[in-house]
Tab-separated table of C-alpha atoms and ligand atoms in Angstrom:
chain	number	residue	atom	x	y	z
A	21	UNK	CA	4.780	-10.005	17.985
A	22	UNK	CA	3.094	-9.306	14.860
A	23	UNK	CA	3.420	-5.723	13.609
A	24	UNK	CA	-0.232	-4.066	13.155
A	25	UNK	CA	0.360	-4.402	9.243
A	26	UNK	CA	1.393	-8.345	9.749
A	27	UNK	CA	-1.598	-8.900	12.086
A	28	UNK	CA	-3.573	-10.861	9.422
A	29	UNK	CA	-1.777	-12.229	5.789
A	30	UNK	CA	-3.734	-9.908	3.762
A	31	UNK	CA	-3.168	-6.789	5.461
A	32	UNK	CA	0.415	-7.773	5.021
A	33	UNK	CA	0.189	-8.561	1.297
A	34	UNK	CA	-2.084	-5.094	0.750
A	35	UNK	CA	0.575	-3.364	3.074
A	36	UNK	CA	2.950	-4.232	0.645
A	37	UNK	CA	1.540	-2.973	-2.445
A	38	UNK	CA	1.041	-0.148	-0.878
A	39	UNK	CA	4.872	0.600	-0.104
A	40	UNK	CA	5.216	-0.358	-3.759
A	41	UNK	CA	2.699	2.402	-5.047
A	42	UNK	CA	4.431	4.776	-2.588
A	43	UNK	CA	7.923	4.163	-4.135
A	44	UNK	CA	6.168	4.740	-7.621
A	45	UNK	CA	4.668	8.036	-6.247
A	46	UNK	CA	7.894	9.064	-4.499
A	47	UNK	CA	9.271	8.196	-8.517
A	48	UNK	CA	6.500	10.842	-10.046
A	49	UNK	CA	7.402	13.641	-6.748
A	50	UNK	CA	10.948	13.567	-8.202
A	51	UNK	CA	10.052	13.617	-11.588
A	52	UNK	CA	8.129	16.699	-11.376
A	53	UNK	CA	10.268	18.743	-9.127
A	54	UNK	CA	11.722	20.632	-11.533
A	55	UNK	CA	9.911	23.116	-13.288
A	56	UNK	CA	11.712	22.612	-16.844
A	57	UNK	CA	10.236	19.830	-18.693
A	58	UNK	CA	12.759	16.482	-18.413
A	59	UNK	CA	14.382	15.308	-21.509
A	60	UNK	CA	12.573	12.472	-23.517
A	61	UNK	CA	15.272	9.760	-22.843
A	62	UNK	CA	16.136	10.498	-18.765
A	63	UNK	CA	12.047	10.166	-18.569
A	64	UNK	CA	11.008	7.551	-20.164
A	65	UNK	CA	11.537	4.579	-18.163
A	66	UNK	CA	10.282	6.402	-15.037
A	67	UNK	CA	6.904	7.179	-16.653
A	68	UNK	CA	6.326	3.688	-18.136
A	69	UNK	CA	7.223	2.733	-14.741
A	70	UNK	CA	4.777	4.882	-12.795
A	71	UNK	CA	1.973	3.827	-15.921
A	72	UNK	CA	2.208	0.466	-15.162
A	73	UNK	CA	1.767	0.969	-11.154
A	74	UNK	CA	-0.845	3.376	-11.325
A	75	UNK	CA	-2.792	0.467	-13.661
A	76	UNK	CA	-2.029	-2.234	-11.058
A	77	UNK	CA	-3.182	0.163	-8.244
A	78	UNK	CA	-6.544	1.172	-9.724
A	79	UNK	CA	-7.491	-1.966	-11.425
A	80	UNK	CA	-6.232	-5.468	-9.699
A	81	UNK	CA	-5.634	-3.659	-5.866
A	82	UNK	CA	-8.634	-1.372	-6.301
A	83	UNK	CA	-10.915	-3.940	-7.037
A	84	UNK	CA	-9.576	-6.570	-4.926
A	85	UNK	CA	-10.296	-4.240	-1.888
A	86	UNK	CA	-13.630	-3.772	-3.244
A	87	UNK	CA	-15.035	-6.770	-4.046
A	88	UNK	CA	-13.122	-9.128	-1.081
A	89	UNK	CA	-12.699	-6.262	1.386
A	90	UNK	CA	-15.569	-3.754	1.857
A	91	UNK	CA	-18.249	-5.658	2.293
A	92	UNK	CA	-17.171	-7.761	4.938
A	93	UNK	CA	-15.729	-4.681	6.830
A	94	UNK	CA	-19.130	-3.308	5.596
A	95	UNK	CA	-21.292	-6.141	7.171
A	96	UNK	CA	-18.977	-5.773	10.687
A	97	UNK	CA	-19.998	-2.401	11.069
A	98	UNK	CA	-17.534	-0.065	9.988
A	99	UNK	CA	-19.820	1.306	6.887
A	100	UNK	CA	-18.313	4.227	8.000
A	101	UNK	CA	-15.001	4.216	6.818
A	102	UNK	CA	-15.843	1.712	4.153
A	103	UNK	CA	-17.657	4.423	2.713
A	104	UNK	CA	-15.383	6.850	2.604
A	105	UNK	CA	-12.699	4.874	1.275
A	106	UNK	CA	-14.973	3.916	-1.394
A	107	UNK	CA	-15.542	7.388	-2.364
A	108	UNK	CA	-11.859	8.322	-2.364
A	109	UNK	CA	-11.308	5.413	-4.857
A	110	UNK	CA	-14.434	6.433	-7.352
A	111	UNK	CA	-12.035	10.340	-6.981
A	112	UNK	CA	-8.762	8.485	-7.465
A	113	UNK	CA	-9.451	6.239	-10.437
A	114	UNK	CA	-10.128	8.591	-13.061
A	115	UNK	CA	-7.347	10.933	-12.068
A	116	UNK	CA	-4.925	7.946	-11.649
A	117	UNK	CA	-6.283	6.410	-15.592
A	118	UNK	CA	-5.709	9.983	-16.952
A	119	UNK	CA	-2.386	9.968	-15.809
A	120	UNK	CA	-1.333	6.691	-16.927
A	121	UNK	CA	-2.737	7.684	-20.258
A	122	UNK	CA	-0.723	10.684	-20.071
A	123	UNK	CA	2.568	8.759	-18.608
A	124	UNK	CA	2.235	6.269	-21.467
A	125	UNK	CA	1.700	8.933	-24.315
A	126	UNK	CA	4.298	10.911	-23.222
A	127	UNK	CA	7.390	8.031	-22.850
A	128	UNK	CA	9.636	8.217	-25.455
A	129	UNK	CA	8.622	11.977	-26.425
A	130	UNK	CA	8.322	15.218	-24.899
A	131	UNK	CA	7.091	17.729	-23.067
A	132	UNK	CA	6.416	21.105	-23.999
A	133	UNK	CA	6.515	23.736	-21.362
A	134	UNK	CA	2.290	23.646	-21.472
A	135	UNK	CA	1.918	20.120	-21.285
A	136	UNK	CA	4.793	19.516	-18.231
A	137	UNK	CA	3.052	22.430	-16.255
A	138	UNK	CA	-0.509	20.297	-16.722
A	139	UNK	CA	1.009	17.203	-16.171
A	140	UNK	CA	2.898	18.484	-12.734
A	141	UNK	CA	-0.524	19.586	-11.212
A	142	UNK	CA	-2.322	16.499	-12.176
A	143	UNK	CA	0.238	14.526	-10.584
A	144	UNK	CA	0.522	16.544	-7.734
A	145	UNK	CA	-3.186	16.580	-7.066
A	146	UNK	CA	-2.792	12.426	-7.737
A	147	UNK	CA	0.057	12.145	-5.426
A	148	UNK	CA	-1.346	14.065	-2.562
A	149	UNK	CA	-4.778	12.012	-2.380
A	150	UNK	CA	-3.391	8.610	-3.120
A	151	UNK	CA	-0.900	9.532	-0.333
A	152	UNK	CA	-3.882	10.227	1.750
A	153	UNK	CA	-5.558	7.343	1.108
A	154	UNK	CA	-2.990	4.639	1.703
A	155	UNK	CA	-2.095	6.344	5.063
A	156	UNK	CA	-6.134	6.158	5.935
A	157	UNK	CA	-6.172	2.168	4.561
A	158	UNK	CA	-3.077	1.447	6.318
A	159	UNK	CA	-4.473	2.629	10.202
A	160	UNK	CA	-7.916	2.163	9.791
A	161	UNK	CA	-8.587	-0.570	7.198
A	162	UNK	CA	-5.381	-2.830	8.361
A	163	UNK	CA	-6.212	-2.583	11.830
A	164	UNK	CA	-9.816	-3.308	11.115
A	165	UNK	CA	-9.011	-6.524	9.113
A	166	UNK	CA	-7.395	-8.351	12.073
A	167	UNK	CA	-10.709	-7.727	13.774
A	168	UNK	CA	-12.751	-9.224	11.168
A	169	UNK	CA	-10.979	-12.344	9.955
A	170	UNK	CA	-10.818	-15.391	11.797
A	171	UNK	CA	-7.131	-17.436	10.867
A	172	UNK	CA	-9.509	-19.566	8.032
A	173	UNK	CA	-10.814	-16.511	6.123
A	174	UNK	CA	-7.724	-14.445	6.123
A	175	UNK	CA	-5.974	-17.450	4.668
A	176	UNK	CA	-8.470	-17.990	2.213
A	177	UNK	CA	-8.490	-14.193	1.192
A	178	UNK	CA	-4.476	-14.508	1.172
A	179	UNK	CA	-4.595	-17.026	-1.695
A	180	UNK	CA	-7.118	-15.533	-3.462
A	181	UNK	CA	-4.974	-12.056	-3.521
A	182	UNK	CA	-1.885	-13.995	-4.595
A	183	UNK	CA	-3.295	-16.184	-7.322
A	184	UNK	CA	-4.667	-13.185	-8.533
A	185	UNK	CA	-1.317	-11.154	-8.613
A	186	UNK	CA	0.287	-13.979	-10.265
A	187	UNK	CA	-2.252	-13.788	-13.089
B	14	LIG	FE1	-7.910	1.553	-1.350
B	15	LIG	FE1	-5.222	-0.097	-0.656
């Protein structure tokens, strides 16, 4: 039997881009557990790494939940939740394009002790409400999906999601 998450194909695909931002999050927690700044070269790869996820997140997965997602969930009744998961992305985009910005200006340099103790409470405040989020998508708007779709549309909405990606 299907898992909850591998009810319909694109829960499963959005299921796992979710474990993927939550590997890149787990990435920024251990980055800023320290409270000394890291040095340019052991920090580098990690922050282009967690730049490039948090664009993917809050650009191509964002949107795609928006535009394919929300409405029909929208139009089946659970306006609800749809709304509130809209709101947490209009709180989470900003935060998440300031920190890519900052990720991507700060690879290859440094950090001085003002600028690491910034950075560690935007990504803290980042980490804790995209954390939030995914765990609210994954019960509520997962579970929902295999409600919605009939076998056609969640095929259809499958291909559209991975021609997308491939772009
Ligand atoms: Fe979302
Ligand atoms: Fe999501």
């Amino acid at each position: 039997m299907n898992s909850i998450f591998g009810a319909t194909r694109i829960g499963q695909a959005l299921h796992t881009e979710h474990m993927r931002t939550m590997e890149h999050l787990d990435a920024l927690e251990s980055l800023i557990a320290s409270r000394r700044p890291p040095a340019p070269e052991a920090a580098t790869a990690t922050l282009e790494g967690i730049a490039r996820a948090l664009d993917e997140d809050v650009t191509r997965h964002f949107a795609f939940e928006e535009e394919h997602l929300f409405p029909r969930l929208h139009d089946a009744g659970a306006g609800f939740m749809v709304d509130m998961l809209t709101g947490e992305h209009a709180e989470i985009r900003p935060l998440a394009e300031s920190l890519r910005d900052a990720c991507r200006a700060l690879a290859g340099g440094g950090f001085d002790a003002n600028l690491w103790e910034s950075f560690r409470a935007d990504a803290r405040d980042l980490i804790d409400r995209e954390t939030f989020h995914i765990q609210k998508e994954e019960m509520g708007l997962l579970a929902a999906l295999s409600q919605v779709l009939d076998a056609e549309e969640d095929g259809a909405l499958a291909d559209r999601h991975a021609a997308l990606t491939a772009e």
